[in-house]
Amino acid sequence: EEGVRGIALDNLNLDGTFGVSIYMALFTIGLITILYTTFKTKCWQIYSLLVLISLLIFKLCGNKTLSFYAFSTILLLYICIHYAKEYIKYYNGKTALIFIAFILLLLSTMGPIFSNTYNTYVLSDIIELGAYLLISASLFLTIRKTNNIKKPAMIKQKTTD
């Protein structure tokens, strides 16, 4: 019929591969950015080095999925250790929420490394959704707290002309 088009399986496969590659790159760069900011490093060379190394790992490895999950697990492990130390130091509820969220993200990336069944991917996606919901809740609590803080009244000063 005229006006009805379908996507060829080859194009869908290429589009899907491209989409997954973009997801892996953006997720990894996001984790590197979080790691970079949590360590309070101000050297852009370290940030660019981490990004370049991660992109080279994905480019040169034969099993890109396994290397993605392994590298993400390492980054998330360091992020979890940081938030565990922060929670132990300050006993802040929002820090605990973020720590639990990153633990869930860590678990969701470790699952596909050890088992690559369909159920494992579905379970890891559900765990990942839970982590993102916790991060969103923490952001909501932070925004709500910031809006509840009363700003000091502006003091009018007389101007002499």
Short mmCIF file of C-alpha atoms in Angstrom, two decimals:
data_model
loop_
_atom_site.label_atom_id
_atom_site.label_comp_id
_atom_site.label_asym_id
_atom_site.label_seq_id
_atom_site.Cartn_x
_atom_site.Cartn_y
_atom_site.Cartn_z
CA GLU A 1 0.00 0.00 0.00
CA GLU A 2 1.08 3.51 -0.66
CA GLY A 3 2.04 5.54 2.40
CA VAL A 4 2.81 2.52 4.57
CA ARG A 5 6.48 1.95 5.22
CA GLY A 6 8.29 -0.57 7.29
CA ILE A 7 11.79 -0.61 8.71
CA ALA A 8 14.02 -3.28 7.30
CA LEU A 9 15.49 -5.67 9.84
CA ASP A 10 19.02 -4.65 8.85
CA ASN A 11 18.29 -0.98 9.51
CA LEU A 12 16.58 -1.78 12.79
CA ASN A 13 19.57 -3.80 13.88
CA LEU A 14 21.95 -0.99 12.93
CA ASP A 15 19.74 1.58 14.66
CA GLY A 16 19.51 -0.59 17.75
CA THR A 17 23.27 -1.10 17.84
CA PHE A 18 23.82 2.63 17.45
CA GLY A 19 21.32 3.39 20.23
CA VAL A 20 22.93 0.92 22.62
CA SER A 21 26.38 2.33 21.83
CA ILE A 22 25.18 5.86 22.56
CA TYR A 23 23.57 4.66 25.81
CA MET A 24 26.77 2.93 26.90
CA ALA A 25 28.89 5.99 26.10
CA LEU A 26 26.58 8.46 27.85
CA PHE A 27 26.08 6.22 30.90
CA THR A 28 29.84 5.76 31.26
CA ILE A 29 30.56 9.47 30.81
CA GLY A 30 27.87 10.19 33.42
CA LEU A 31 29.48 7.80 35.90
CA ILE A 32 32.91 9.31 35.22
CA THR A 33 31.45 12.79 35.82
CA ILE A 34 29.89 11.69 39.12
CA LEU A 35 33.16 10.04 40.17
CA TYR A 36 35.14 13.13 39.14
CA THR A 37 32.91 15.48 41.13
CA THR A 38 32.71 13.27 44.23
CA PHE A 39 36.49 13.17 44.45
CA LYS A 40 36.50 16.99 44.17
CA THR A 41 39.26 16.93 41.60
CA LYS A 42 39.71 20.13 39.63
CA CYS A 43 42.08 18.83 36.96
CA TRP A 44 40.39 18.57 33.57
CA GLN A 45 43.20 16.34 32.31
CA ILE A 46 42.18 13.57 34.73
CA TYR A 47 38.57 13.84 33.59
CA SER A 48 39.51 13.70 29.91
CA LEU A 49 41.91 10.82 30.57
CA LEU A 50 39.16 8.78 32.23
CA VAL A 51 36.76 9.48 29.36
CA LEU A 52 39.35 8.58 26.71
CA ILE A 53 40.35 5.37 28.48
CA SER A 54 36.72 4.30 28.78
CA LEU A 55 36.02 5.02 25.12
CA LEU A 56 39.16 3.08 24.13
CA ILE A 57 38.08 0.13 26.26
CA PHE A 58 34.76 -0.03 24.43
CA LYS A 59 36.39 0.42 21.04
CA LEU A 60 39.10 -2.20 21.48
CA CYS A 61 37.26 -4.91 23.43
CA GLY A 62 35.67 -7.77 21.53
CA ASN A 63 32.77 -8.16 23.96
CA LYS A 64 31.56 -4.59 24.37
CA THR A 65 28.65 -5.49 26.62
CA LEU A 66 30.81 -7.33 29.12
CA SER A 67 33.43 -4.57 29.12
CA PHE A 68 30.67 -1.96 29.63
CA TYR A 69 29.22 -3.78 32.62
CA ALA A 70 32.66 -4.52 34.10
CA PHE A 71 33.88 -0.92 33.74
CA SER A 72 30.57 0.47 35.07
CA THR A 73 30.80 -1.89 38.05
CA ILE A 74 34.27 -0.61 38.90
CA LEU A 75 33.16 3.03 38.67
CA LEU A 76 30.02 2.37 40.71
CA LEU A 77 32.04 0.52 43.34
CA TYR A 78 34.22 3.59 43.89
CA ILE A 79 31.15 5.84 44.00
CA CYS A 80 29.49 3.52 46.56
CA ILE A 81 32.60 3.53 48.73
CA HIS A 82 32.63 7.33 48.67
CA TYR A 83 28.97 7.61 49.70
CA ALA A 84 29.42 4.97 52.40
CA LYS A 85 32.22 7.04 53.91
CA GLU A 86 30.09 10.20 53.64
CA TYR A 87 27.18 8.51 55.40
CA ILE A 88 29.39 7.15 58.18
CA LYS A 89 30.92 10.60 58.63
CA TYR A 90 27.70 12.68 58.67
CA TYR A 91 24.74 10.24 59.17
CA ASN A 92 22.64 12.26 56.72
CA GLY A 93 19.36 10.73 55.50
CA LYS A 94 19.73 12.04 51.96
CA THR A 95 23.25 10.67 51.77
CA ALA A 96 21.89 7.30 52.87
CA LEU A 97 19.25 7.50 50.13
CA ILE A 98 21.90 8.24 47.49
CA PHE A 99 24.14 5.48 48.88
CA ILE A 100 21.32 2.93 48.63
CA ALA A 101 20.55 4.14 45.11
CA PHE A 102 24.14 3.62 44.00
CA ILE A 103 24.23 0.20 45.67
CA LEU A 104 21.14 -0.71 43.60
CA LEU A 105 22.84 0.62 40.45
CA LEU A 106 25.90 -1.45 41.33
CA LEU A 107 23.76 -4.57 41.73
CA SER A 108 21.98 -3.88 38.45
CA THR A 109 25.29 -3.71 36.57
CA MET A 110 26.77 -6.76 38.27
CA GLY A 111 23.85 -9.05 37.37
CA PRO A 112 24.44 -9.20 33.61
CA ILE A 113 28.15 -9.94 34.15
CA PHE A 114 27.42 -13.25 35.85
CA SER A 115 24.31 -14.27 33.94
CA ASN A 116 23.14 -13.14 30.53
CA THR A 117 19.63 -14.53 30.53
CA TYR A 118 16.55 -12.49 29.64
CA ASN A 119 15.31 -12.63 33.25
CA THR A 120 18.58 -11.20 34.52
CA TYR A 121 18.31 -8.20 32.21
CA VAL A 122 14.69 -7.58 33.20
CA LEU A 123 15.53 -7.85 36.91
CA SER A 124 18.54 -5.55 36.53
CA ASP A 125 16.38 -2.98 34.72
CA ILE A 126 13.80 -3.08 37.52
CA ILE A 127 16.56 -2.62 40.12
CA GLU A 128 17.98 0.23 38.05
CA LEU A 129 14.55 1.89 37.95
CA GLY A 130 14.37 1.63 41.74
CA ALA A 131 17.75 3.32 41.99
CA TYR A 132 16.68 6.17 39.73
CA LEU A 133 13.50 6.61 41.77
CA LEU A 134 15.58 6.91 44.96
CA ILE A 135 17.84 9.49 43.30
CA SER A 136 14.74 11.40 42.18
CA ALA A 137 13.33 11.27 45.71
CA SER A 138 16.58 12.65 47.09
CA LEU A 139 16.51 15.46 44.53
CA PHE A 140 12.87 16.20 45.43
CA LEU A 141 13.73 16.37 49.14
CA THR A 142 16.65 18.69 48.41
CA ILE A 143 14.54 21.01 46.27
CA ARG A 144 11.73 21.02 48.84
CA LYS A 145 14.15 21.82 51.65
CA THR A 146 15.72 24.63 49.61
CA ASN A 147 12.31 26.16 48.90
CA ASN A 148 11.33 25.98 52.58
CA ILE A 149 14.34 28.00 53.72
CA LYS A 150 13.22 31.55 54.22
CA LYS A 151 15.37 34.12 52.57
CA PRO A 152 16.33 37.15 54.65
CA ALA A 153 14.30 40.24 53.91
CA MET A 154 15.97 42.87 51.84
CA ILE A 155 16.84 45.93 53.87
CA LYS A 156 15.97 49.15 52.16
CA GLN A 157 18.62 51.78 52.37
CA LYS A 158 17.95 55.45 52.07
CA THR A 159 19.78 57.05 49.27
CA THR A 160 20.83 60.60 49.56
CA ASP A 161 20.78 62.56 46.36
#
